[in-house]
XYZ file of C-alpha atoms in Angstrom:
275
model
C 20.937 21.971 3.572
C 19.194 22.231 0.234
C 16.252 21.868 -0.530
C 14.065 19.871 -3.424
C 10.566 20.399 -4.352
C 8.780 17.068 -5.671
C 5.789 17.077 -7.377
C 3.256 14.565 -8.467
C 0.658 15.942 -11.337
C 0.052 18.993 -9.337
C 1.057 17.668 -5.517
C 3.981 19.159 -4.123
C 6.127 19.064 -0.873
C 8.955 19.995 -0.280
C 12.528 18.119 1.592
C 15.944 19.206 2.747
C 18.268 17.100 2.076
C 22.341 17.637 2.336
C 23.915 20.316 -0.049
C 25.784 17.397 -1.570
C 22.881 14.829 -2.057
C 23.346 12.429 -5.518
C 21.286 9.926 -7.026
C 22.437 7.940 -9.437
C 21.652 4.627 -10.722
C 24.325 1.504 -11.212
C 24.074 -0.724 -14.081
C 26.927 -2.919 -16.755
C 26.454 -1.153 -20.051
C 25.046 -3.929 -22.672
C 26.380 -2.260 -24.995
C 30.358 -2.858 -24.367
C 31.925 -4.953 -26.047
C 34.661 -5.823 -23.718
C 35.343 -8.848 -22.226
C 34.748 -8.152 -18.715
C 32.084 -4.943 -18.309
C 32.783 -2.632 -15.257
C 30.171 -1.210 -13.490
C 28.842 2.548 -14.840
C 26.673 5.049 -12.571
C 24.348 7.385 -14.162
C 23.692 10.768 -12.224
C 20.072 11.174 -12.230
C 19.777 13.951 -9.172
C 22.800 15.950 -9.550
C 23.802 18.689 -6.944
C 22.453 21.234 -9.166
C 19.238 19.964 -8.550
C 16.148 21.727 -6.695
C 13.295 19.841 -8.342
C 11.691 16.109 -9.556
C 8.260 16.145 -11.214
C 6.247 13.289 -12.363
C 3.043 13.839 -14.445
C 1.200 10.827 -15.146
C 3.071 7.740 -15.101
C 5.349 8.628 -18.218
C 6.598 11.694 -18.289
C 9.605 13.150 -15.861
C 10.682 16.381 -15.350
C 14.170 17.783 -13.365
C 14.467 21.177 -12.427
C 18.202 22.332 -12.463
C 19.328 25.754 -11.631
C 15.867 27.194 -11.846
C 15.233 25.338 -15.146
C 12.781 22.389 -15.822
C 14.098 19.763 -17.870
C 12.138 16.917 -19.517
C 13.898 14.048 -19.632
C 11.677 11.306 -20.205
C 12.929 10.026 -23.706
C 16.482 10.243 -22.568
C 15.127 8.328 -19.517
C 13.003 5.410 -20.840
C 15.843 4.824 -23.499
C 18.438 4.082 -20.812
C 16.082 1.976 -18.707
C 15.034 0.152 -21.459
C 18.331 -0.410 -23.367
C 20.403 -0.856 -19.740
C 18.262 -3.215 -18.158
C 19.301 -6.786 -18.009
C 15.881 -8.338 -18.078
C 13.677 -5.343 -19.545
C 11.749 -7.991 -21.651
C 10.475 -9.904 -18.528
C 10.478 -7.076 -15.989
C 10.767 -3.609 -17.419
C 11.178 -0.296 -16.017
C 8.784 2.295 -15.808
C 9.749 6.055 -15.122
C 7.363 5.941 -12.150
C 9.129 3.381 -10.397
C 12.667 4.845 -11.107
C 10.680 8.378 -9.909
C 9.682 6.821 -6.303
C 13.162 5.097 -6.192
C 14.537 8.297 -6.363
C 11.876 9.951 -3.242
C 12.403 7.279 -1.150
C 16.130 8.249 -0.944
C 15.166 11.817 -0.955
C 13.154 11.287 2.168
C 15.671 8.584 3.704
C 18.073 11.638 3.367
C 15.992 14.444 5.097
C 16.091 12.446 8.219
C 19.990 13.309 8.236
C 21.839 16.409 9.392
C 25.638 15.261 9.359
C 27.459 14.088 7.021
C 29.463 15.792 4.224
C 28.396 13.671 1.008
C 25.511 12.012 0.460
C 25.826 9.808 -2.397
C 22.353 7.435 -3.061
C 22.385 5.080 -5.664
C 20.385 1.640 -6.740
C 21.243 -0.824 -8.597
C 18.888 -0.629 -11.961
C 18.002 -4.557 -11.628
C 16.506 -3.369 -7.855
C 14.340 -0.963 -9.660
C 12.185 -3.494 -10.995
C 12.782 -5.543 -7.968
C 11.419 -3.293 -5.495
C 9.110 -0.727 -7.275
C 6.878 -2.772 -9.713
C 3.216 -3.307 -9.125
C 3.950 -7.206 -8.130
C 6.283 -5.618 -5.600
C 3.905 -3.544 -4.480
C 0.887 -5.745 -4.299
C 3.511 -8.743 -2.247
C 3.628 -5.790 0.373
C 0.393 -4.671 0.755
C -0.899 -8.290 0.795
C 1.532 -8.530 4.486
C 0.381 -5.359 5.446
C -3.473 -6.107 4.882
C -2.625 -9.777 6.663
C -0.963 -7.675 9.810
C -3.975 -6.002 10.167
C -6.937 -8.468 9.957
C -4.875 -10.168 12.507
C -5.059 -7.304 14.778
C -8.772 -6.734 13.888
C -9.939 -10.342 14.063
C -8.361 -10.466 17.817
C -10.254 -7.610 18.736
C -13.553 -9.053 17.385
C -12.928 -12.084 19.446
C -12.221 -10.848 22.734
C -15.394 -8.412 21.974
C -17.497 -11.701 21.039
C -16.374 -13.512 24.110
C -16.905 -10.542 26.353
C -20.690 -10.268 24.964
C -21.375 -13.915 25.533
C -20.248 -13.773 28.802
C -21.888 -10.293 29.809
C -24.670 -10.134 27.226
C -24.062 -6.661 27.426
C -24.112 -4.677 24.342
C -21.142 -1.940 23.869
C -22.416 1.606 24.369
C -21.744 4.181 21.589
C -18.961 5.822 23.307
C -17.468 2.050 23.757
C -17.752 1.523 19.619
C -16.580 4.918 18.673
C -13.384 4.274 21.180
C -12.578 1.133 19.219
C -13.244 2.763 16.625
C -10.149 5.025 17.178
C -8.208 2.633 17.879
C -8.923 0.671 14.837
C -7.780 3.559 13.181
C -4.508 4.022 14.847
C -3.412 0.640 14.501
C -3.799 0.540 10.652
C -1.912 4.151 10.300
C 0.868 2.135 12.231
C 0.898 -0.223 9.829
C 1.046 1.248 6.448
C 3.843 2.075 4.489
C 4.784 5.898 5.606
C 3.656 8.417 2.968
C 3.160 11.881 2.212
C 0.533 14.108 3.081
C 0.550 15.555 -0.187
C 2.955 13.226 -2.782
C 1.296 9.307 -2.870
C 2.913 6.790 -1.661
C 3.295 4.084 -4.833
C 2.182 1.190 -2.703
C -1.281 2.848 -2.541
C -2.900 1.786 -5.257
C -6.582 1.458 -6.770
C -5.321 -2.514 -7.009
C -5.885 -2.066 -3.149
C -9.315 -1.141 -3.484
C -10.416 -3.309 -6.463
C -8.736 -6.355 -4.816
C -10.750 -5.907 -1.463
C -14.203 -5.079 -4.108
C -13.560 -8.601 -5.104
C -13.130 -10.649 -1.692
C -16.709 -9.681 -1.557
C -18.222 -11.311 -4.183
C -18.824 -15.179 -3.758
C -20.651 -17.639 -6.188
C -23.274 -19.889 -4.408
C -23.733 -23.419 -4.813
C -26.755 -22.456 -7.389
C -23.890 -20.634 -9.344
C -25.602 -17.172 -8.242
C -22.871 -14.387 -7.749
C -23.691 -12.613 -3.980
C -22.220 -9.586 -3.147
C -21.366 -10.599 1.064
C -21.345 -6.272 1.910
C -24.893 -6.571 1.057
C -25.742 -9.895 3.475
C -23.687 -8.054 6.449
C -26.687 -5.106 6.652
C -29.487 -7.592 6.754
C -30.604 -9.007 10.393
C -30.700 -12.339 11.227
C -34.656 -12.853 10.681
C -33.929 -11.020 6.890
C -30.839 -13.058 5.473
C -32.109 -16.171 2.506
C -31.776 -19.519 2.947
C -29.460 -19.203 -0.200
C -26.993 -16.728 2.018
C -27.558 -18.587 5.073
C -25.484 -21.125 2.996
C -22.954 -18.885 2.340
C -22.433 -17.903 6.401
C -23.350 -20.877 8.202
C -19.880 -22.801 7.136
C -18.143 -20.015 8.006
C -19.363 -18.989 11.053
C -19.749 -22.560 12.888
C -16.285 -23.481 13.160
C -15.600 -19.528 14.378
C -18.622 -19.845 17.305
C -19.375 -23.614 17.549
C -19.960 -23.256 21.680
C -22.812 -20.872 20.899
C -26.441 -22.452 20.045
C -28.005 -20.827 16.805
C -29.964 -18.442 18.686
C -26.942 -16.936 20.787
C -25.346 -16.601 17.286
C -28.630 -15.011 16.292
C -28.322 -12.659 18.973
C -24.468 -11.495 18.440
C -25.740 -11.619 15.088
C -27.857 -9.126 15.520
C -25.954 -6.467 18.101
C -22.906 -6.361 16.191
C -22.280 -3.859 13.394
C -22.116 -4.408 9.775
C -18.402 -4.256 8.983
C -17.782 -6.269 12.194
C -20.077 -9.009 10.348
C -18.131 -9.047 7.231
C -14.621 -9.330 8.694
C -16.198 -12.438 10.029
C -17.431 -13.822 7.098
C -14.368 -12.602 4.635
């Protein structure tokens, strides 16, 4: 087994992989001018090599035989000269770079074999590494798991209705828990140290933005703030905003058992309800 050290900015890890691992990307070189074009590899992970670094999102380094190696012009010249639609979708050396430790990875979870040859095709570069890409997949991920949440909230609503007992703080910090498990099963696997692509701050700053809403007055409310207010303190202006949501979610409750669940649940239990 050998092994290859990646690093992002100044994150390493380190993965086996077989002595014979390749990586090498498949593409019809644009400029032949033969009739019919044959398909061409180019090695990018050769067996020489012990090393892939990425430092900021243009710059790529390949350590061979103890010896870093930039090749980033050499690089972004072939992706953007091979690429068949590098106008509409073009190819960044981050997304070749994560193309490249996904099959890494895929290969450390192998011990037979006698060659390992990983390649992509440089059209399923853009395909599956791109920010839309990415976004498509976190958008299924993030729908998997308000699923999963909202269920839980309403078995927990219907269970307080029926009891009108309020969970105990070992109870909460137990769902809690499990909360947490079930969105670490559904995430993309990444590393502990080297970030997984389809993390992104567009996660965060799309979320930010489900919680603004514009009132009928045109006033923009910011729903995390409404969700730490009880009952008795939320406007008549953000009552507007909650009461359509809520009364097709709890219409077998009169306002003042609403009121009440209202009232014992927590604050981001509230704003799953009303996102």
């Amino acid at each position: 087994m050998r092994e290859v050290e990646i690093i992002v900015n100044e994150d390493a890890e380190i993965v086996s992989v077989n002595d014979f691992f390749t990586f090498s990307v498949k593409y019809h070189n644009l400029s032949s001018t033969a009739d019919t074009i044959p398909e061409s590899e180019k090695l990018i992970v050769r067996w020489s090599t012990t090393g892939i670094w990425l430092i900021g999102d243009d710059e790529l380094l390949i350590e061979e035989d103890g010896n870093w190696r930039d090749v980033s012009k050499e690089l972004s010249f072939f992706l953007e000269w091979q690429n068949p639609d590098s106008i509409h979708s073009p190819i960044s050396l981050k997304m070749l770079f994560y193309a490249i430790v996904d099959s890494l990875k895929h290969d450390s979870w192998k011990t037979f074999g006698s060659y390992q040859e990983h390649s992509i095709k440089i059209s399923e570069i853009a395909q599956h590494y791109s920010e839309k890409a990415i976004q498509k997949e976190q958008d299924s991920i993030q729908k998997q798991l308000n699923k999963v949440i909202f269920e839980d909230l309403k078995r927990d609503f219907i269970n307080h209705v029926k009891k009108e007992l309020r969970p105990t703080s070992e109870e909460r910090m137990k769902r809690g828990f499990e909360a947490m498990d079930r969105l670490d099963a559904l995430r993309v696997p990444a590393s502990k140290s080297v970030p997984d692509p389809r993390l992104v701050s567009m996660y965060r700053h799309e979320n930010e933005k489900k919680c603004l809403i514009k009132t009928s007055t045109g006033t923009i409310v910011d729903k995390s703030l409404i969700v730490r207010k009880k009952w008795i303190e939320i406007t008549e202006e953000e009552m507007s905003i909650i009461i359509p949501i809520i009364t097709p979610m709890f219409k077998s409750m009169s306002k003042e058992e609403i009121q009440k669940y209202w009232d014992d649940i927590e604050p981001y239990d509230r704003l799953l309800i009303i996102t």
